[in-house]
mmCIF file of C-alpha atoms in Angstrom:
data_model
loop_
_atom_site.group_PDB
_atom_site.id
_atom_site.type_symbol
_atom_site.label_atom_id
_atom_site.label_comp_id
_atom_site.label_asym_id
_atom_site.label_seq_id
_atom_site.Cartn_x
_atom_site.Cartn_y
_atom_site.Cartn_z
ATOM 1 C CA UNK A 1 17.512 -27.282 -3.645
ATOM 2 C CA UNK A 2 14.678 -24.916 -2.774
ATOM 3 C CA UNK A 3 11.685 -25.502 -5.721
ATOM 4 C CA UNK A 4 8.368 -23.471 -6.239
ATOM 5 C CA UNK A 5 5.515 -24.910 -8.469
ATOM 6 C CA UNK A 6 3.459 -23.081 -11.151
ATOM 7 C CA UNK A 7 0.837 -23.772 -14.096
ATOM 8 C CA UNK A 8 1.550 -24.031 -17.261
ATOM 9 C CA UNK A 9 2.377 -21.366 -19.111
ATOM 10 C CA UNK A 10 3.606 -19.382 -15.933
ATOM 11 C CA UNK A 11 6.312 -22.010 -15.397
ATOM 12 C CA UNK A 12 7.666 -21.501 -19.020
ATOM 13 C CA UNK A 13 7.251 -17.857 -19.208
ATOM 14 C CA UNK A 14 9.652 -17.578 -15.526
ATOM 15 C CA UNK A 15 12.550 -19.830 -17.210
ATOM 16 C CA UNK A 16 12.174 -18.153 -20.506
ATOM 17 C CA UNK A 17 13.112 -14.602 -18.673
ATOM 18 C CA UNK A 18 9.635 -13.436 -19.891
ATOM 19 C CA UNK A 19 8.165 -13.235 -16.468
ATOM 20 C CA UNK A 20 10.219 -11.279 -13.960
ATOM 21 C CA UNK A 21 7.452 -11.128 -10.699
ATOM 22 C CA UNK A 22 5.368 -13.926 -9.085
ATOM 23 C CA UNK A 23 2.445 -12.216 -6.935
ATOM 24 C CA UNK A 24 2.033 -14.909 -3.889
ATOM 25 C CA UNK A 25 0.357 -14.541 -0.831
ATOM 26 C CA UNK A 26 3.177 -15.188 1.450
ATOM 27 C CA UNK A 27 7.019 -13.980 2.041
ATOM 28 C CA UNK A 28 9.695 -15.669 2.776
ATOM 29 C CA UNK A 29 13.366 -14.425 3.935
ATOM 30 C CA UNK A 30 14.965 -17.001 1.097
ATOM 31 C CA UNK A 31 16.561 -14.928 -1.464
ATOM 32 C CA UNK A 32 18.917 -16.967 -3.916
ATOM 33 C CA UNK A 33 18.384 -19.958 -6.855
ATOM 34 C CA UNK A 34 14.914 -21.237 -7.029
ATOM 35 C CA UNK A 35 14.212 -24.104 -9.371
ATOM 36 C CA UNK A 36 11.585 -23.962 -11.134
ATOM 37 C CA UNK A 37 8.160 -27.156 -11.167
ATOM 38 C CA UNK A 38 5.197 -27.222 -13.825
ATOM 39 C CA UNK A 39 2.649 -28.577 -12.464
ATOM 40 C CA UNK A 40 0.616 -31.058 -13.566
ATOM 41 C CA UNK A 41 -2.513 -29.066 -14.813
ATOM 42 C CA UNK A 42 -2.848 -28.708 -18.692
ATOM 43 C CA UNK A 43 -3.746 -24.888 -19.694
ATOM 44 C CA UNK A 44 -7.185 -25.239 -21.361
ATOM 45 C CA UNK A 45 -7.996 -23.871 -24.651
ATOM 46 C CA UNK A 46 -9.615 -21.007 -23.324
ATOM 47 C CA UNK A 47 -7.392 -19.780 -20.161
ATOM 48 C CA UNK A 48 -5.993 -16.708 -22.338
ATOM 49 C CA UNK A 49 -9.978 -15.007 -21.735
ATOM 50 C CA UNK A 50 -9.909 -15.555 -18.035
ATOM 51 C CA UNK A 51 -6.130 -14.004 -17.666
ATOM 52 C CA UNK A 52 -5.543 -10.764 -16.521
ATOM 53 C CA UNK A 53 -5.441 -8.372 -19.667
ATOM 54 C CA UNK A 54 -1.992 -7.633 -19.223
ATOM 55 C CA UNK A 55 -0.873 -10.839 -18.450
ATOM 56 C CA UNK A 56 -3.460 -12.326 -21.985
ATOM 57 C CA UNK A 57 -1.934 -9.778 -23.864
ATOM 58 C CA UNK A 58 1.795 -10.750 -23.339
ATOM 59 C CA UNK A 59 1.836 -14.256 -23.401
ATOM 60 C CA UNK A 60 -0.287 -14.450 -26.907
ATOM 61 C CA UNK A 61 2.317 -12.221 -28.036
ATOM 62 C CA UNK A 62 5.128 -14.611 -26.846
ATOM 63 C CA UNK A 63 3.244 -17.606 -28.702
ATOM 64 C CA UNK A 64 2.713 -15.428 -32.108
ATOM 65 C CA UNK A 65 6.385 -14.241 -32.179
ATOM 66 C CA UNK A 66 7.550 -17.480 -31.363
ATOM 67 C CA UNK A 67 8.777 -16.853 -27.894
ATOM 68 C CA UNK A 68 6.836 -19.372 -26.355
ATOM 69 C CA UNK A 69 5.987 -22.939 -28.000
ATOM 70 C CA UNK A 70 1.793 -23.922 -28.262
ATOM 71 C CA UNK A 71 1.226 -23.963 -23.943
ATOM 72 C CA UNK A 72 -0.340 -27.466 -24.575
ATOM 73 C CA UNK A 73 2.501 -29.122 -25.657
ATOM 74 C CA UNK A 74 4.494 -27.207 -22.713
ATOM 75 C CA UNK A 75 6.141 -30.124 -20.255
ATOM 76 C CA UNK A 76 3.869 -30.581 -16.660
ATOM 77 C CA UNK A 77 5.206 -32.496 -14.023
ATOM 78 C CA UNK A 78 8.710 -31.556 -14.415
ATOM 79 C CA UNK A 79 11.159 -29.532 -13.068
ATOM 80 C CA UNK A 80 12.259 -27.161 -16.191
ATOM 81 C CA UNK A 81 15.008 -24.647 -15.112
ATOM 82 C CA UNK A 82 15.738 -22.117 -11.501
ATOM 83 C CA UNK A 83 15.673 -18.208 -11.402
ATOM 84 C CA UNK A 84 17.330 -16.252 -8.689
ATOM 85 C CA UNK A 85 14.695 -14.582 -6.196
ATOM 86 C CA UNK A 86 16.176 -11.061 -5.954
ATOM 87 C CA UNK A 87 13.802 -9.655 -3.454
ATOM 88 C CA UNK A 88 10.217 -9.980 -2.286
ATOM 89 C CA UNK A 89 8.479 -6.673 -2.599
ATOM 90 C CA UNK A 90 4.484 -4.958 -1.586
ATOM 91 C CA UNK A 91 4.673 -2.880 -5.004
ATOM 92 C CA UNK A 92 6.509 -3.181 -8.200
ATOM 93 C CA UNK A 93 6.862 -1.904 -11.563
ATOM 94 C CA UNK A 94 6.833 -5.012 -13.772
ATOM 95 C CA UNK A 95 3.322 -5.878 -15.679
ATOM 96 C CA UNK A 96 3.816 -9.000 -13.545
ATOM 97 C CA UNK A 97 3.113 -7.274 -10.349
ATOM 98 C CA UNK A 98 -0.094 -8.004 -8.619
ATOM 99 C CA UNK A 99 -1.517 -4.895 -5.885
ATOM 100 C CA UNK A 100 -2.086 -6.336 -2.627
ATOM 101 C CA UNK A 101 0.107 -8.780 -2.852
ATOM 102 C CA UNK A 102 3.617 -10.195 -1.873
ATOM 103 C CA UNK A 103 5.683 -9.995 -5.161
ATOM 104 C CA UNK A 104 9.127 -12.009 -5.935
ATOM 105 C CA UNK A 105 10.840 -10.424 -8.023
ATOM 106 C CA UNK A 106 13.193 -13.158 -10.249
ATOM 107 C CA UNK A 107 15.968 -12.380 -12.074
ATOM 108 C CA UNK A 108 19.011 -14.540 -14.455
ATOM 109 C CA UNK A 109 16.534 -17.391 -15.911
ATOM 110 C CA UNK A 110 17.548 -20.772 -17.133
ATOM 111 C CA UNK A 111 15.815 -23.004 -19.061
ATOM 112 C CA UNK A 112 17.042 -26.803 -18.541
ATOM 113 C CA UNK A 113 18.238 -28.463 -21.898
ATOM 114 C CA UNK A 114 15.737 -30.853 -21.162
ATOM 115 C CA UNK A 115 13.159 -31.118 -18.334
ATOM 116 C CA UNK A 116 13.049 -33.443 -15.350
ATOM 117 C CA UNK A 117 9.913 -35.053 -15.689
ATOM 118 C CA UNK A 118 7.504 -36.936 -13.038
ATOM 119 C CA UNK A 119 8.328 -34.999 -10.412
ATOM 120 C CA UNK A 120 5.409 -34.230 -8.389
ATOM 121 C CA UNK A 121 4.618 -30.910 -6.955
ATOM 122 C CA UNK A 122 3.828 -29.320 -3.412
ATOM 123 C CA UNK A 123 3.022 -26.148 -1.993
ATOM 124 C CA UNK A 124 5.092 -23.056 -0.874
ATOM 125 C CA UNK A 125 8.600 -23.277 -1.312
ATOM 126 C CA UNK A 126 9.922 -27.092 -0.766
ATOM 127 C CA UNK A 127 12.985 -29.496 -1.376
ATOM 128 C CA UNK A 128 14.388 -30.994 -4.143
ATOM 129 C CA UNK A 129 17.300 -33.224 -3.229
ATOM 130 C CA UNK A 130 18.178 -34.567 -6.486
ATOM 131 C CA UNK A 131 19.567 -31.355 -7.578
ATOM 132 C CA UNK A 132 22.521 -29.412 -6.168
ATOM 133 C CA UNK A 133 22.611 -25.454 -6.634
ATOM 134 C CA UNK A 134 26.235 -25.526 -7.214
ATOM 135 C CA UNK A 135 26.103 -29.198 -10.094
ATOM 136 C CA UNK A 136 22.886 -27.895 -11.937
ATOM 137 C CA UNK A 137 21.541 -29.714 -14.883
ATOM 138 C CA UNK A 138 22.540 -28.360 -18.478
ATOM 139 C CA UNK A 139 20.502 -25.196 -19.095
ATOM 140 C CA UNK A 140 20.451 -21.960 -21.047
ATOM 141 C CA UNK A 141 19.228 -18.842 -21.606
ATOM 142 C CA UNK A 142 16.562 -17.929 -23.934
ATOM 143 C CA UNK A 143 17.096 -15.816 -27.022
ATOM 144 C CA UNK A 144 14.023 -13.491 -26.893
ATOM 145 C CA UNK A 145 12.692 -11.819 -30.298
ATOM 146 C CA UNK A 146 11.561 -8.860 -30.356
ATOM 147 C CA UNK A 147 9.739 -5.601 -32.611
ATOM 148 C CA UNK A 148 12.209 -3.845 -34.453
ATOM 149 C CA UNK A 149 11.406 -0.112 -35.667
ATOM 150 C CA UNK A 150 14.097 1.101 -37.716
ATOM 151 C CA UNK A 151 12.635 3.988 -40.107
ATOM 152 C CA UNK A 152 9.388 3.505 -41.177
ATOM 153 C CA UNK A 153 10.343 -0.545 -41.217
ATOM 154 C CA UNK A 154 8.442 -2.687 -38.636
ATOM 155 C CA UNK A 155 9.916 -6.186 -37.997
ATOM 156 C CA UNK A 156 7.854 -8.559 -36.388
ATOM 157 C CA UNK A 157 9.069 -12.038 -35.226
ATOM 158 C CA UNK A 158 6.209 -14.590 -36.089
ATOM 159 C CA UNK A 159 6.084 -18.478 -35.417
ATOM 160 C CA UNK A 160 6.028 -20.716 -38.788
ATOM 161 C CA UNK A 161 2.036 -21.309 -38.298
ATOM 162 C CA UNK A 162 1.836 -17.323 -37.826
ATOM 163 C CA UNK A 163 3.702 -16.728 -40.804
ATOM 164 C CA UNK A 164 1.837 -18.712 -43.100
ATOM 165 C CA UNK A 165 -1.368 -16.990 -41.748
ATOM 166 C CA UNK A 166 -0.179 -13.790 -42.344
ATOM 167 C CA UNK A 167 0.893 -14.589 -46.014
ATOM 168 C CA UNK A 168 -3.040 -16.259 -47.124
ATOM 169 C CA UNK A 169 -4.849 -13.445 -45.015
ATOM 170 C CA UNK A 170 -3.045 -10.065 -45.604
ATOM 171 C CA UNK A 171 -2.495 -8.991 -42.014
ATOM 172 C CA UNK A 172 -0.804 -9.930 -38.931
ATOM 173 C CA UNK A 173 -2.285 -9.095 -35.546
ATOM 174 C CA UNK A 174 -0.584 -8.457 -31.955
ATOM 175 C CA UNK A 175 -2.164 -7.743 -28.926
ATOM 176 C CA UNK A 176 -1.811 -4.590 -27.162
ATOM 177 C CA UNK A 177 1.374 -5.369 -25.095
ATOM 178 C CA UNK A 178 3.599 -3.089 -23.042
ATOM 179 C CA UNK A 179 5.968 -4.122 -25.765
ATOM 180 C CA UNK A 180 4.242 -3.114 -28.757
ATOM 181 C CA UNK A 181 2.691 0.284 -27.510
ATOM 182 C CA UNK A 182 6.377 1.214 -26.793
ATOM 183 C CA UNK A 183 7.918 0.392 -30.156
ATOM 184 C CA UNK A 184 4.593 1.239 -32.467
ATOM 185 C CA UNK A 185 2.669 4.182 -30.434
ATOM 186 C CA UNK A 186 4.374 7.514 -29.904
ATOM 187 C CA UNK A 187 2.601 11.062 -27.983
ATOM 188 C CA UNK A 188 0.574 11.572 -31.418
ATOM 189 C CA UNK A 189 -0.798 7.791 -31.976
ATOM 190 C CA UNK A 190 0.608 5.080 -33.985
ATOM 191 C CA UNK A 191 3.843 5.668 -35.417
ATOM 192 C CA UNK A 192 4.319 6.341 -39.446
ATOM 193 C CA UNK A 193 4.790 2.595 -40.583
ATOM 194 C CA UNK A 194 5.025 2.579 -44.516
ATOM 195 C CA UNK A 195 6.564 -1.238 -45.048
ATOM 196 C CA UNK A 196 6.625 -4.421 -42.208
ATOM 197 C CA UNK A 197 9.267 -7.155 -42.546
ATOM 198 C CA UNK A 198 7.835 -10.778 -41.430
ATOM 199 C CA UNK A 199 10.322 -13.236 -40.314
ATOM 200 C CA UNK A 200 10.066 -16.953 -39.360
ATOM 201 C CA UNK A 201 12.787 -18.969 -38.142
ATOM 202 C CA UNK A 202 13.092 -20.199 -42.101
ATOM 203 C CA UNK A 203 11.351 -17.235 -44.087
ATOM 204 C CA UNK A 204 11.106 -13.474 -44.683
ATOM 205 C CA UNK A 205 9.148 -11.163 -46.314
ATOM 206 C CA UNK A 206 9.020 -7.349 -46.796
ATOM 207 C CA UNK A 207 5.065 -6.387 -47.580
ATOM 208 C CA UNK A 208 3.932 -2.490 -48.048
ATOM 209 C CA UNK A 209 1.445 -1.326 -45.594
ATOM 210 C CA UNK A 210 -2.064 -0.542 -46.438
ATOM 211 C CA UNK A 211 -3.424 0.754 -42.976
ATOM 212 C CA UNK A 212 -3.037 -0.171 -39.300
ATOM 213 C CA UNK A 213 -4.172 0.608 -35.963
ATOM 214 C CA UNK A 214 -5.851 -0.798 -32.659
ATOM 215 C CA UNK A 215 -8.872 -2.794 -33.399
ATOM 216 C CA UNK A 216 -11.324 -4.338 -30.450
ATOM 217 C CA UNK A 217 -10.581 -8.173 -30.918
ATOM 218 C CA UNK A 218 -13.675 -10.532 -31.531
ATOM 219 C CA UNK A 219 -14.464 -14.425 -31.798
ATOM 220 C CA UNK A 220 -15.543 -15.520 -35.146
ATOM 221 C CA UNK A 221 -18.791 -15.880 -34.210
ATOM 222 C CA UNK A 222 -18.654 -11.768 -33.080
ATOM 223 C CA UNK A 223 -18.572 -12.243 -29.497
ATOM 224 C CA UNK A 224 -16.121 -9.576 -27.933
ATOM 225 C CA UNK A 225 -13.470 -10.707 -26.030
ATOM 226 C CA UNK A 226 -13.260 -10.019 -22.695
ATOM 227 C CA UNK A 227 -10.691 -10.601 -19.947
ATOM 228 C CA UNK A 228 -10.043 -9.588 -16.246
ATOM 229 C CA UNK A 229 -7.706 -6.551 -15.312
ATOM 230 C CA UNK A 230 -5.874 -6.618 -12.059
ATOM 231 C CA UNK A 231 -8.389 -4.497 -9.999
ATOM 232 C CA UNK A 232 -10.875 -6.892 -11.083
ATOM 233 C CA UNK A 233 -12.503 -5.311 -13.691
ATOM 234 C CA UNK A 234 -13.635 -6.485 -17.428
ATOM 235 C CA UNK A 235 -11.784 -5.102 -20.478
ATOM 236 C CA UNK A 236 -11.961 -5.806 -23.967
ATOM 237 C CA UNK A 237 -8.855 -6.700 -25.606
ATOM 238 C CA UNK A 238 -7.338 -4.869 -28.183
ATOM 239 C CA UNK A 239 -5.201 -5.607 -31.390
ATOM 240 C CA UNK A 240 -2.423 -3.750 -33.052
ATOM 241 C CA UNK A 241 -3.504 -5.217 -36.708
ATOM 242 C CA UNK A 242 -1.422 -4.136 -39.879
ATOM 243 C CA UNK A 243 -3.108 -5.299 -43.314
ATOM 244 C CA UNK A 244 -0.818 -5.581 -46.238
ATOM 245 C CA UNK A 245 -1.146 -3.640 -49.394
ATOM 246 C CA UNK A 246 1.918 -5.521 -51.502
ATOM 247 C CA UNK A 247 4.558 -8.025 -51.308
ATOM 248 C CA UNK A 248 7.948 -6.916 -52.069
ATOM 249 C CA UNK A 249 9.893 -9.279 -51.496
ATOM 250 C CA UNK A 250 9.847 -12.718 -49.867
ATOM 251 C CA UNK A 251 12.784 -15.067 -49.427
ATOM 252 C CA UNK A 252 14.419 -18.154 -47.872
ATOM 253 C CA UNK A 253 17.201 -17.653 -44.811
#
């Protein structure tokens, strides 16, 4: 069966449905099941500042929501689930598009139940024979969560280390996303938020709103972030940050 390689997270992010266009180089007349190789490079601790700033934006958004487990403890060397390569295409519409630049676009995304590991990578699209298209491995698709504005309510999905953060420091943060301009921006600015429901996979709270709104993101030490757009160019990135006024109500699911 046909594979193509990526880094970590790109691998992940393709089998979780999260990433739905590959900009390569090169074309190829193969449309149908690809499987999917992570390859053997580690992210680093700082690859998020030298991503695009769409590209930075969503994936820190899939870790904080819980979409996407820590990228260093992401399986490398393995073979971790196929997508179907619908087309290959000069211009397209997802934030995963690249300009000048051949993009796949990849469609119904599997994750395996568990990886095939040691499998070394190669370049372009090559073989694996262990794996038949039509007696694939065990594999399933990822439940994706996802803002929620219903009223003047804001859900927001957070991992268990997120959630605890948000809890000691009054505030949760999300980067400015395709995702969360759509749900919490509308024609006048930010839409009228009066109470935000935090949810873990094991906890919930419902916390009053004391203000909110886009905020340039900094290091500790001050330093503005910084990051790459797709044309080359240096942005800063920008937060969506909502600080708490009250807890409600906080319980156990």
């Amino acid at each position: 069966m046909r594979v193509l390689s990526f880094k970590q997270p790109w691998a992940q992010l393709i089998c979780l449905g999260l990433k739905d266009a590959e900009g390569r180089s090169w074309d190829t007349p193969y449309r149908g099941k690809i499987l999917i190789h992570a390859s053997s490079a580690k992210p680093t601790k700082n690859f998020l500042a030298k991503c695009y700033d769409e590209d930075a934006c969503e994936i820190a958004n899939a870790i904080t929501m819980g979409n996407l487990p820590e990228p260093k403890t992401l399986p490398t060397s393995a073979i971790i689930g196929y997508v179907t390569v619908k087309d290959i295409v000069d211009e397209c519409n997802s934030i995963w598009g690249y300009p000048n630049m051949k993009n796949w676009i990849l469609e119904d995304a599997y994750l395996f139940d568990e990886p095939i590991n040691g499998v070394n990578g190669k370049l372009n699209l090559w073989n694996y024979d262990e794996i038949d298209e039509n007696n694939l491995p065990p594999a399933h698709k990822a439940e994706i969560k996802h803002l929620e504005l219903k009223g003047k309510n804001l859900t927001v999905p957070l991992n268990e280390d997120d959630f605890d953060e948000a809890m000691e420091k009054g505030f949760v943060k999300l980067e400015m996303s395709e995702e969360v301009y759509d749900v919490c921006f509308n024609d006048d600015g930010v839409e009228d938020i009066e109470t935000i429901t935090i949810e873990s996979p094991t906890r919930k709270a419902l916390i009053s709103v004391g203000e909110y709104g886009a905020f340039p993101q900094e290091y500790e030490n001050g330093e503005k972030i910084k990051v790459i757009t797709k044309s080359g160019e240096e942005t800063q990135l920008f937060l969506f940050i909502v600080f708490f006024h009250q807890l409600l109500n906080q319980s156990q699911k």
